[in-house]
PDB file of C-alpha atoms and ligand atoms in Angstrom:
ATOM      1  CA  MET A   1       0.000   0.000   0.000  1.00 78.00           C
ATOM      2  CA  ASP A   2       1.299   3.423  -1.002  1.00 84.00           C
ATOM      3  CA  PHE A   3       0.314   6.752   0.609  1.00 87.00           C
ATOM      4  CA  THR A   4       0.687   5.395   4.109  1.00 91.00           C
ATOM      5  CA  LEU A   5       2.637   7.041   6.917  1.00 92.00           C
ATOM      6  CA  LYS A   6       5.123   4.195   6.691  1.00 92.00           C
ATOM      7  CA  THR A   7       5.870   5.048   3.057  1.00 92.00           C
ATOM      8  CA  TYR A   8       6.003   8.715   3.950  1.00 93.00           C
ATOM      9  CA  LYS A   9       8.639   8.062   6.624  1.00 94.00           C
ATOM     10  CA  ALA A  10      10.649   5.929   4.195  1.00 94.00           C
ATOM     11  CA  LEU A  11      10.681   8.836   1.733  1.00 95.00           C
ATOM     12  CA  LEU A  12      11.870  11.331   4.343  1.00 96.00           C
ATOM     13  CA  TYR A  13      14.596   8.980   5.660  1.00 95.00           C
ATOM     14  CA  LYS A  14      15.894   8.459   2.159  1.00 94.00           C
ATOM     15  CA  LEU A  15      15.989  12.166   1.326  1.00 95.00           C
ATOM     16  CA  GLN A  16      17.627  12.976   4.632  1.00 95.00           C
ATOM     17  CA  ASN A  17      20.282  10.297   4.081  1.00 95.00           C
ATOM     18  CA  LEU A  18      21.048  11.795   0.696  1.00 94.00           C
ATOM     19  CA  ASN A  19      22.011  15.061   2.388  1.00 93.00           C
ATOM     20  CA  TYR A  20      19.142  17.237   1.330  1.00 96.00           C
ATOM     21  CA  SER A  21      18.398  20.193   3.571  1.00 97.00           C
ATOM     22  CA  PHE A  22      14.782  20.817   4.448  1.00 98.00           C
ATOM     23  CA  GLN A  23      13.585  24.396   4.361  1.00 98.00           C
ATOM     24  CA  THR A  24      10.208  25.913   5.008  1.00 98.00           C
ATOM     25  CA  PHE A  25       8.916  27.869   2.052  1.00 98.00           C
ATOM     26  CA  GLN A  26       9.613  31.102   3.906  1.00 98.00           C
ATOM     27  CA  GLU A  27      13.232  30.062   4.550  1.00 98.00           C
ATOM     28  CA  TYR A  28      13.608  29.079   0.928  1.00 98.00           C
ATOM     29  CA  ILE A  29      12.387  32.473  -0.259  1.00 98.00           C
ATOM     30  CA  ASN A  30      14.737  34.276   2.126  1.00 98.00           C
ATOM     31  CA  SER A  31      17.860  32.195   1.457  1.00 97.00           C
ATOM     32  CA  PRO A  32      17.537  29.131  -0.767  1.00 96.00           C
ATOM     33  CA  LYS A  33      20.111  26.395  -0.187  1.00 97.00           C
ATOM     34  CA  ASP A  34      21.720  24.586  -3.126  1.00 94.00           C
ATOM     35  CA  ARG A  35      20.460  21.156  -2.163  1.00 95.00           C
ATOM     36  CA  THR A  36      17.127  21.590  -0.536  1.00 96.00           C
ATOM     37  CA  ILE A  37      13.617  20.282  -0.184  1.00 97.00           C
ATOM     38  CA  ILE A  38      10.480  22.226   0.614  1.00 97.00           C
ATOM     39  CA  LEU A  39       7.775  20.105   2.193  1.00 97.00           C
ATOM     40  CA  ARG A  40       4.531  21.889   1.510  1.00 97.00           C
ATOM     41  CA  HIS A  41       1.266  20.625   2.943  1.00 97.00           C
ATOM     42  CA  ASP A  42      -2.109  21.767   1.705  1.00 96.00           C
ATOM     43  CA  VAL A  43      -4.458  21.098   4.607  1.00 97.00           C
ATOM     44  CA  ASP A  44      -7.643  20.742   2.562  1.00 95.00           C
ATOM     45  CA  LYS A  45      -9.404  18.719   5.251  1.00 94.00           C
ATOM     46  CA  LEU A  46      -8.770  16.246   8.124  1.00 95.00           C
ATOM     47  CA  PRO A  47      -6.264  18.530   9.918  1.00 96.00           C
ATOM     48  CA  PHE A  48      -5.217  15.781  12.359  1.00 96.00           C
ATOM     49  CA  ASN A  49      -3.594  13.944   9.454  1.00 95.00           C
ATOM     50  CA  SER A  50      -1.408  17.019   8.984  1.00 97.00           C
ATOM     51  CA  LEU A  51      -0.528  16.987  12.649  1.00 97.00           C
ATOM     52  CA  GLN A  52       0.775  13.437  12.213  1.00 95.00           C
ATOM     53  CA  PHE A  53       2.992  14.631   9.359  1.00 96.00           C
ATOM     54  CA  ALA A  54       4.237  17.492  11.537  1.00 97.00           C
ATOM     55  CA  GLU A  55       5.099  15.074  14.344  1.00 97.00           C
ATOM     56  CA  ILE A  56       6.966  12.682  12.071  1.00 96.00           C
ATOM     57  CA  GLN A  57       9.038  15.549  10.680  1.00 97.00           C
ATOM     58  CA  ASN A  58       9.740  16.867  14.143  1.00 97.00           C
ATOM     59  CA  GLU A  59      11.110  13.455  15.202  1.00 96.00           C
ATOM     60  CA  LEU A  60      13.526  13.677  12.279  1.00 96.00           C
ATOM     61  CA  GLY A  61      14.471  17.285  13.014  1.00 96.00           C
ATOM     62  CA  ILE A  62      12.815  18.498   9.805  1.00 96.00           C
ATOM     63  CA  LYS A  63      10.610  21.524   9.187  1.00 97.00           C
ATOM     64  CA  GLY A  64       7.764  21.928   6.732  1.00 98.00           C
ATOM     65  CA  SER A  65       5.136  24.464   5.679  1.00 98.00           C
ATOM     66  CA  TYR A  66       1.443  23.908   6.446  1.00 98.00           C
ATOM     67  CA  TYR A  67      -1.230  25.815   4.559  1.00 98.00           C
ATOM     68  CA  PHE A  68      -4.603  26.028   6.259  1.00 98.00           C
ATOM     69  CA  ARG A  69      -7.897  26.952   4.653  1.00 98.00           C
ATOM     70  CA  ILE A  70     -10.289  29.226   6.517  1.00 97.00           C
ATOM     71  CA  VAL A  71     -13.183  26.733   6.309  1.00 96.00           C
ATOM     72  CA  SER A  72     -14.020  24.563   9.318  1.00 96.00           C
ATOM     73  CA  GLU A  73     -12.952  21.287   7.702  1.00 96.00           C
ATOM     74  CA  SER A  74      -9.379  22.636   7.682  1.00 97.00           C
ATOM     75  CA  PHE A  75      -9.076  25.483  10.205  1.00 98.00           C
ATOM     76  CA  ASN A  76      -8.565  23.767  13.543  1.00 97.00           C
ATOM     77  CA  PRO A  77      -6.997  26.049  16.202  1.00 97.00           C
ATOM     78  CA  VAL A  78      -5.782  23.131  18.349  1.00 97.00           C
ATOM     79  CA  VAL A  79      -3.981  21.535  15.411  1.00 97.00           C
ATOM     80  CA  ILE A  80      -2.561  24.861  14.222  1.00 98.00           C
ATOM     81  CA  GLU A  81      -1.175  25.636  17.677  1.00 98.00           C
ATOM     82  CA  LYS A  82       0.434  22.207  17.944  1.00 98.00           C
ATOM     83  CA  ILE A  83       2.045  22.458  14.521  1.00 98.00           C
ATOM     84  CA  VAL A  84       3.424  25.893  15.457  1.00 98.00           C
ATOM     85  CA  GLU A  85       4.835  24.406  18.690  1.00 98.00           C
ATOM     86  CA  LEU A  86       6.611  21.734  16.662  1.00 98.00           C
ATOM     87  CA  GLY A  87       8.506  24.515  14.882  1.00 97.00           C
ATOM     88  CA  HIS A  88       6.879  24.416  11.448  1.00 98.00           C
ATOM     89  CA  GLU A  89       5.709  27.252   9.240  1.00 98.00           C
ATOM     90  CA  ILE A  90       2.011  28.083   8.924  1.00 98.00           C
ATOM     91  CA  GLY A  91       0.588  29.718   5.807  1.00 98.00           C
ATOM     92  CA  TYR A  92      -2.753  30.604   4.330  1.00 98.00           C
ATOM     93  CA  HIS A  93      -4.358  28.271   1.754  1.00 98.00           C
ATOM     94  CA  TYR A  94      -6.579  30.943   0.268  1.00 97.00           C
ATOM     95  CA  GLU A  95      -9.806  30.520  -1.668  1.00 96.00           C
ATOM     96  CA  ASP A  96     -11.402  33.910  -1.089  1.00 96.00           C
ATOM     97  CA  VAL A  97     -12.442  34.333  -4.706  1.00 94.00           C
ATOM     98  CA  SER A  98     -14.466  31.102  -4.673  1.00 92.00           C
ATOM     99  CA  LEU A  99     -15.960  32.150  -1.342  1.00 92.00           C
ATOM    100  CA  VAL A 100     -17.365  35.430  -2.711  1.00 91.00           C
ATOM    101  CA  GLU A 101     -18.091  34.602  -6.329  1.00 84.00           C
ATOM    102  CA  LYS A 102     -21.434  32.978  -5.508  1.00 79.00           C
ATOM    103  CA  ASN A 103     -23.198  36.172  -6.553  1.00 78.00           C
ATOM    104  CA  PRO A 104     -23.447  35.944 -10.386  1.00 80.00           C
ATOM    105  CA  LYS A 105     -24.192  39.669 -10.754  1.00 85.00           C
ATOM    106  CA  LEU A 106     -20.684  40.684  -9.720  1.00 88.00           C
ATOM    107  CA  THR A 107     -18.144  41.486 -12.426  1.00 91.00           C
ATOM    108  CA  GLU A 108     -14.676  39.985 -12.257  1.00 91.00           C
ATOM    109  CA  LYS A 109     -13.265  43.199 -10.808  1.00 94.00           C
ATOM    110  CA  GLU A 110     -16.014  43.385  -8.177  1.00 94.00           C
ATOM    111  CA  VAL A 111     -15.392  39.767  -7.218  1.00 93.00           C
ATOM    112  CA  ALA A 112     -11.705  40.599  -6.743  1.00 95.00           C
ATOM    113  CA  LYS A 113     -12.578  43.655  -4.656  1.00 96.00           C
ATOM    114  CA  GLU A 114     -14.808  41.642  -2.305  1.00 95.00           C
ATOM    115  CA  ALA A 115     -12.343  38.775  -2.197  1.00 96.00           C
ATOM    116  CA  ILE A 116      -9.342  40.905  -1.212  1.00 97.00           C
ATOM    117  CA  LYS A 117     -11.239  42.222   1.823  1.00 98.00           C
ATOM    118  CA  LEU A 118     -12.012  38.672   2.844  1.00 97.00           C
ATOM    119  CA  PHE A 119      -8.414  37.621   2.147  1.00 98.00           C
ATOM    120  CA  ASP A 120      -7.135  40.339   4.485  1.00 98.00           C
ATOM    121  CA  LYS A 121      -9.592  39.373   7.233  1.00 98.00           C
ATOM    122  CA  ASN A 122      -8.820  35.641   6.965  1.00 98.00           C
ATOM    123  CA  LEU A 123      -5.088  36.220   6.828  1.00 98.00           C
ATOM    124  CA  ASN A 124      -5.310  38.182  10.078  1.00 98.00           C
ATOM    125  CA  GLU A 125      -7.302  35.350  11.632  1.00 98.00           C
ATOM    126  CA  LEU A 126      -4.444  32.966  10.890  1.00 98.00           C
ATOM    127  CA  ARG A 127      -1.862  35.509  12.062  1.00 98.00           C
ATOM    128  CA  LYS A 128      -3.249  35.137  15.588  1.00 98.00           C
ATOM    129  CA  PHE A 129      -1.367  31.821  15.594  1.00 98.00           C
ATOM    130  CA  PHE A 130       1.691  32.507  13.465  1.00 98.00           C
ATOM    131  CA  PRO A 131       3.304  35.483  11.701  1.00 98.00           C
ATOM    132  CA  VAL A 132       2.186  34.244   8.278  1.00 98.00           C
ATOM    133  CA  LYS A 133       4.522  35.281   5.454  1.00 98.00           C
ATOM    134  CA  THR A 134       3.600  32.848   2.677  1.00 98.00           C
ATOM    135  CA  ILE A 135       0.400  31.724   1.026  1.00 98.00           C
ATOM    136  CA  CYS A 136      -0.709  29.259  -1.595  1.00 96.00           C
ATOM    137  CA  MET A 137      -3.878  28.952  -3.576  1.00 95.00           C
ATOM    138  CA  HIS A 138      -6.539  26.322  -2.981  1.00 94.00           C
ATOM    139  CA  GLY A 139      -7.675  24.999  -6.347  1.00 87.00           C
ATOM    140  CA  SER A 140     -11.467  25.070  -6.437  1.00 76.00           C
ATOM    141  CA  PRO A 141     -12.164  23.102  -9.613  1.00 74.00           C
ATOM    142  CA  LEU A 142     -15.859  23.930  -9.700  1.00 75.00           C
ATOM    143  CA  SER A 143     -15.467  27.654  -9.194  1.00 79.00           C
ATOM    144  CA  ARG A 144     -15.980  30.172 -11.998  1.00 82.00           C
ATOM    145  CA  TYR A 145     -12.703  31.988 -11.320  1.00 86.00           C
ATOM    146  CA  ASP A 146      -9.267  30.864 -10.346  1.00 88.00           C
ATOM    147  CA  ASN A 147      -8.411  31.957  -6.778  1.00 93.00           C
ATOM    148  CA  LYS A 148      -5.281  33.667  -8.137  1.00 93.00           C
ATOM    149  CA  LEU A 149      -7.618  36.229  -9.752  1.00 93.00           C
ATOM    150  CA  LEU A 150      -6.848  38.439  -6.724  1.00 96.00           C
ATOM    151  CA  TRP A 151      -3.328  39.056  -7.986  1.00 96.00           C
ATOM    152  CA  LYS A 152      -4.540  40.432 -11.282  1.00 95.00           C
ATOM    153  CA  TYR A 153      -5.823  43.468  -9.354  1.00 97.00           C
ATOM    154  CA  TYR A 154      -3.833  43.454  -6.093  1.00 97.00           C
ATOM    155  CA  ASN A 155      -0.361  42.636  -4.817  1.00 97.00           C
ATOM    156  CA  TYR A 156       0.103  40.197  -1.935  1.00 98.00           C
ATOM    157  CA  LYS A 157       3.363  41.935  -1.002  1.00 98.00           C
ATOM    158  CA  ASP A 158       1.154  44.807   0.218  1.00 98.00           C
ATOM    159  CA  TYR A 159      -0.221  42.335   2.773  1.00 98.00           C
ATOM    160  CA  GLY A 160       3.179  41.336   4.186  1.00 98.00           C
ATOM    161  CA  ILE A 161       3.356  38.183   2.078  1.00 98.00           C
ATOM    162  CA  ILE A 162       6.765  37.281   0.620  1.00 98.00           C
ATOM    163  CA  GLY A 163       5.938  34.096  -1.235  1.00 97.00           C
ATOM    164  CA  GLU A 164       3.262  32.341  -3.293  1.00 96.00           C
ATOM    165  CA  PRO A 165       4.652  29.178  -4.931  1.00 93.00           C
ATOM    166  CA  TYR A 166       2.909  29.832  -8.248  1.00 90.00           C
ATOM    167  CA  PHE A 167       4.719  33.151  -8.637  1.00 93.00           C
ATOM    168  CA  ASP A 168       7.849  32.941  -6.507  1.00 94.00           C
ATOM    169  CA  ILE A 169       9.427  29.648  -7.462  1.00 91.00           C
ATOM    170  CA  ASP A 170      11.425  29.206 -10.618  1.00 87.00           C
ATOM    171  CA  PHE A 171      10.078  25.876 -11.780  1.00 79.00           C
ATOM    172  CA  SER A 172      12.853  25.511 -14.329  1.00 78.00           C
ATOM    173  CA  LYS A 173      15.174  24.962 -11.337  1.00 83.00           C
ATOM    174  CA  VAL A 174      12.842  23.419  -8.784  1.00 87.00           C
ATOM    175  CA  LEU A 175      11.157  20.093  -9.418  1.00 86.00           C
ATOM    176  CA  TYR A 176       7.534  20.220  -8.333  1.00 85.00           C
ATOM    177  CA  LEU A 177       5.967  16.979  -7.172  1.00 87.00           C
ATOM    178  CA  THR A 178       2.413  16.772  -5.962  1.00 87.00           C
ATOM    179  CA  ASP A 179       0.372  13.844  -4.676  1.00 87.00           C
ATOM    180  CA  THR A 180      -2.724  15.244  -6.435  1.00 75.00           C
ATOM    181  CA  GLY A 181      -5.064  12.395  -7.232  1.00 63.00           C
ATOM    182  CA  ARG A 182      -3.018  10.136  -4.938  1.00 65.00           C
ATOM    183  CA  ARG A 183      -0.383   9.522  -7.547  1.00 73.00           C
ATOM    184  CA  TRP A 184       2.730  11.513  -8.295  1.00 78.00           C
ATOM    185  CA  ASN A 185       2.229  11.681 -12.045  1.00 73.00           C
ATOM    186  CA  GLY A 186      -1.311  13.011 -11.827  1.00 63.00           C
ATOM    187  CA  GLU A 187      -0.602  16.473 -13.304  1.00 54.00           C
ATOM    188  CA  LYS A 188      -2.619  15.780 -16.391  1.00 49.00           C
ATOM    189  CA  VAL A 189      -5.855  15.371 -14.474  1.00 40.00           C
ATOM    190  CA  SER A 190      -5.361  18.423 -12.314  1.00 42.00           C
ATOM    191  CA  ILE A 191      -6.996  21.568 -13.600  1.00 41.00           C
ATOM    192  CA  ARG A 192      -5.808  24.251 -11.194  1.00 44.00           C
ATOM    193  CA  ASP A 193      -2.721  22.617  -9.792  1.00 46.00           C
ATOM    194  CA  LYS A 194      -0.594  23.085 -12.887  1.00 46.00           C
ATOM    195  CA  VAL A 195       2.584  25.013 -12.273  1.00 47.00           C
ATOM    196  CA  PHE A 196       4.828  23.889 -15.059  1.00 43.00           C
ATOM    197  CA  ASN A 197       5.362  26.250 -17.882  1.00 40.00           C
ATOM    198  CA  LEU A 198       4.979  23.731 -20.655  1.00 35.00           C
ATOM    199  CA  SER A 199       6.124  26.203 -23.287  1.00 37.00           C
ATOM    200  CA  ALA A 200       9.641  26.385 -21.856  1.00 39.00           C
ATOM    201  CA  PRO A 201      11.533  23.529 -23.522  1.00 36.00           C
ATOM    202  CA  ILE A 202      14.087  22.713 -20.782  1.00 39.00           C
ATOM    203  CA  THR A 203      11.413  22.648 -18.148  1.00 53.00           C
ATOM    204  CA  LYS A 204       9.124  20.571 -20.264  1.00 54.00           C
ATOM    205  CA  GLU A 205      11.704  17.850 -20.900  1.00 58.00           C
ATOM    206  CA  ALA A 206      12.786  17.609 -17.318  1.00 58.00           C
ATOM    207  CA  ASN A 207       9.298  17.746 -15.955  1.00 59.00           C
ATOM    208  CA  THR A 208       7.862  15.228 -18.346  1.00 57.00           C
ATOM    209  CA  ARG A 209      10.742  12.866 -17.642  1.00 60.00           C
ATOM    210  CA  TYR A 210      10.309  13.052 -13.900  1.00 63.00           C
ATOM    211  CA  ILE A 211       6.571  13.173 -13.708  1.00 64.00           C
ATOM    212  CA  GLN A 212       6.013  10.295 -16.067  1.00 61.00           C
ATOM    213  CA  SER A 213       8.470   8.146 -14.199  1.00 65.00           C
ATOM    214  CA  PHE A 214       6.808   8.637 -10.824  1.00 77.00           C
ATOM    215  CA  LYS A 215       3.600   6.985 -10.013  1.00 80.00           C
ATOM    216  CA  LYS A 216       4.323   5.502  -6.634  1.00 86.00           C
ATOM    217  CA  THR A 217       6.246   7.042  -3.784  1.00 90.00           C
ATOM    218  CA  HIS A 218       8.718   4.173  -4.130  1.00 87.00           C
ATOM    219  CA  ASP A 219       9.515   5.354  -7.657  1.00 86.00           C
ATOM    220  CA  ILE A 220      10.721   8.625  -6.130  1.00 88.00           C
ATOM    221  CA  ILE A 221      12.681   6.773  -3.457  1.00 90.00           C
ATOM    222  CA  SER A 222      14.461   4.588  -6.011  1.00 87.00           C
ATOM    223  CA  THR A 223      15.244   7.573  -8.253  1.00 84.00           C
ATOM    224  CA  ALA A 224      16.670   9.357  -5.218  1.00 86.00           C
ATOM    225  CA  GLU A 225      18.753   6.253  -4.452  1.00 86.00           C
ATOM    226  CA  SER A 226      20.259   6.251  -7.924  1.00 84.00           C
ATOM    227  CA  LYS A 227      21.090   9.956  -7.385  1.00 80.00           C
ATOM    228  CA  ASN A 228      18.910  11.101 -10.250  1.00 78.00           C
ATOM    229  CA  LEU A 229      16.796  13.630  -8.406  1.00 84.00           C
ATOM    230  CA  PRO A 230      17.464  17.343  -8.894  1.00 87.00           C
ATOM    231  CA  ASN A 231      18.944  19.455  -6.115  1.00 90.00           C
ATOM    232  CA  GLN A 232      15.857  21.518  -5.404  1.00 91.00           C
ATOM    233  CA  ILE A 233      12.428  19.992  -4.988  1.00 91.00           C
ATOM    234  CA  MET A 234       9.082  21.184  -3.740  1.00 93.00           C
ATOM    235  CA  PHE A 235       6.767  18.409  -2.580  1.00 93.00           C
ATOM    236  CA  THR A 236       3.103  19.190  -2.145  1.00 93.00           C
ATOM    237  CA  PHE A 237       1.338  16.801   0.178  1.00 94.00           C
ATOM    238  CA  HIS A 238      -2.354  16.568   0.924  1.00 94.00           C
ATOM    239  CA  PRO A 239      -2.081  14.707   4.236  1.00 93.00           C
ATOM    240  CA  GLN A 240      -5.758  13.704   4.185  1.00 91.00           C
ATOM    241  CA  ARG A 241      -4.791  11.250   1.442  1.00 87.00           C
ATOM    242  CA  TRP A 242      -2.232   9.502   3.611  1.00 88.00           C
ATOM    243  CA  THR A 243      -3.213   7.019   6.289  1.00 80.00           C
ATOM    244  CA  ASP A 244      -2.158   3.694   7.775  1.00 75.00           C
ATOM    245  CA  ARG A 245      -5.745   2.689   8.453  1.00 70.00           C
ATOM    246  CA  LEU A 246      -7.223   0.444   5.811  1.00 64.00           C
ATOM    247  CA  PHE A 247     -10.819   1.680   5.704  1.00 62.00           C
ATOM    248  CA  PRO A 248     -10.082   5.415   5.255  1.00 69.00           C
ATOM    249  CA  TRP A 249      -7.354   4.414   2.788  1.00 65.00           C
ATOM    250  CA  ILE A 250      -9.904   2.610   0.595  1.00 71.00           C
ATOM    251  CA  LEU A 251     -12.450   5.430   0.931  1.00 71.00           C
ATOM    252  CA  GLU A 252      -9.840   7.904  -0.309  1.00 71.00           C
ATOM    253  CA  LEU A 253      -9.019   5.581  -3.211  1.00 72.00           C
ATOM    254  CA  ILE A 254     -12.648   5.452  -4.333  1.00 73.00           C
ATOM    255  CA  TRP A 255     -13.050   9.211  -3.899  1.00 74.00           C
ATOM    256  CA  GLN A 256      -9.900   9.959  -5.924  1.00 73.00           C
ATOM    257  CA  ASN A 257     -10.959   7.694  -8.766  1.00 74.00           C
ATOM    258  CA  THR A 258     -14.361   9.371  -8.923  1.00 74.00           C
ATOM    259  CA  LYS A 259     -12.796  12.823  -8.823  1.00 73.00           C
ATOM    260  CA  ASN A 260     -10.184  12.025 -11.476  1.00 73.00           C
ATOM    261  CA  LEU A 261     -12.911  10.873 -13.798  1.00 73.00           C
ATOM    262  CA  ALA A 262     -14.933  14.041 -13.203  1.00 76.00           C
ATOM    263  CA  LYS A 263     -11.859  16.236 -13.792  1.00 73.00           C
ATOM    264  CA  TYR A 264     -11.060  14.315 -16.951  1.00 71.00           C
ATOM    265  CA  PHE A 265     -14.447  15.252 -18.414  1.00 73.00           C
ATOM    266  CA  LEU A 266     -14.192  18.850 -17.156  1.00 75.00           C
ATOM    267  CA  ASN A 267     -10.834  19.171 -18.946  1.00 75.00           C
ATOM    268  CA  ILE A 268     -12.374  17.905 -22.160  1.00 74.00           C
ATOM    269  CA  ILE A 269     -15.294  20.315 -21.876  1.00 73.00           C
ATOM    270  CA  ARG A 270     -13.009  23.269 -21.133  1.00 73.00           C
ATOM    271  CA  SER A 271     -10.643  22.554 -23.992  1.00 68.00           C
TER     272      SER A 271
HETATM  273 ZN1   ZN B   1      -6.209  22.821  -1.506  1.00 78.75          ZN
END
């Protein structure tokens, strides 16, 4: 079984043994190391799963970045406080555009204007727990607008934010691996999680090579073993997809398969 905590630990051990540093996203933005890994966690739901990740990392002396949504299925003050205590970074997993766009009469610009107010309010809510300096977008596949719409009209730097992975990472240098769809090569089914600039030839070759070769976590581990991984990597984990318990593991499998199928048809319709 892949996507278990056991597999997760095996991955971290391997990367640590291969002398990668682990930096939070904030640390990476401030002073990127040559050989470094950013462990990003999008806490979409089941926040206690993220706490388990935070504990495992803490045992290994590793730090990661945890992005919380403002909705109740993610925003859990007890969990946030504990993850802060363990020394990790907390960030905002924003979706303010999808939260305000329900009113169809609003123009794009009006949606952005409402959403930025909400963004500011929610960011301050999270800053009660941690001096948040980085953010990342929550992909709401069913929403009319992309949550990054905010940055067409406003600048997050005006809100004390120094990093948003979509804008502040050079993905021709940093390999981006995400467990979207509970597989590592699931980019093609993800609508809003695409970060690769597929028009840049060097990036395209490297990305295609890596992404196609990774399906299971063990594929990444064996590539790391043969020293074929790049020096800088951002991993995006959705900890709700990872569990050692069989029943939730199967539920997640069924859910992912259903969702992948739905996204597949949405992609066809949109293109
Ligand atoms: Zn998300």
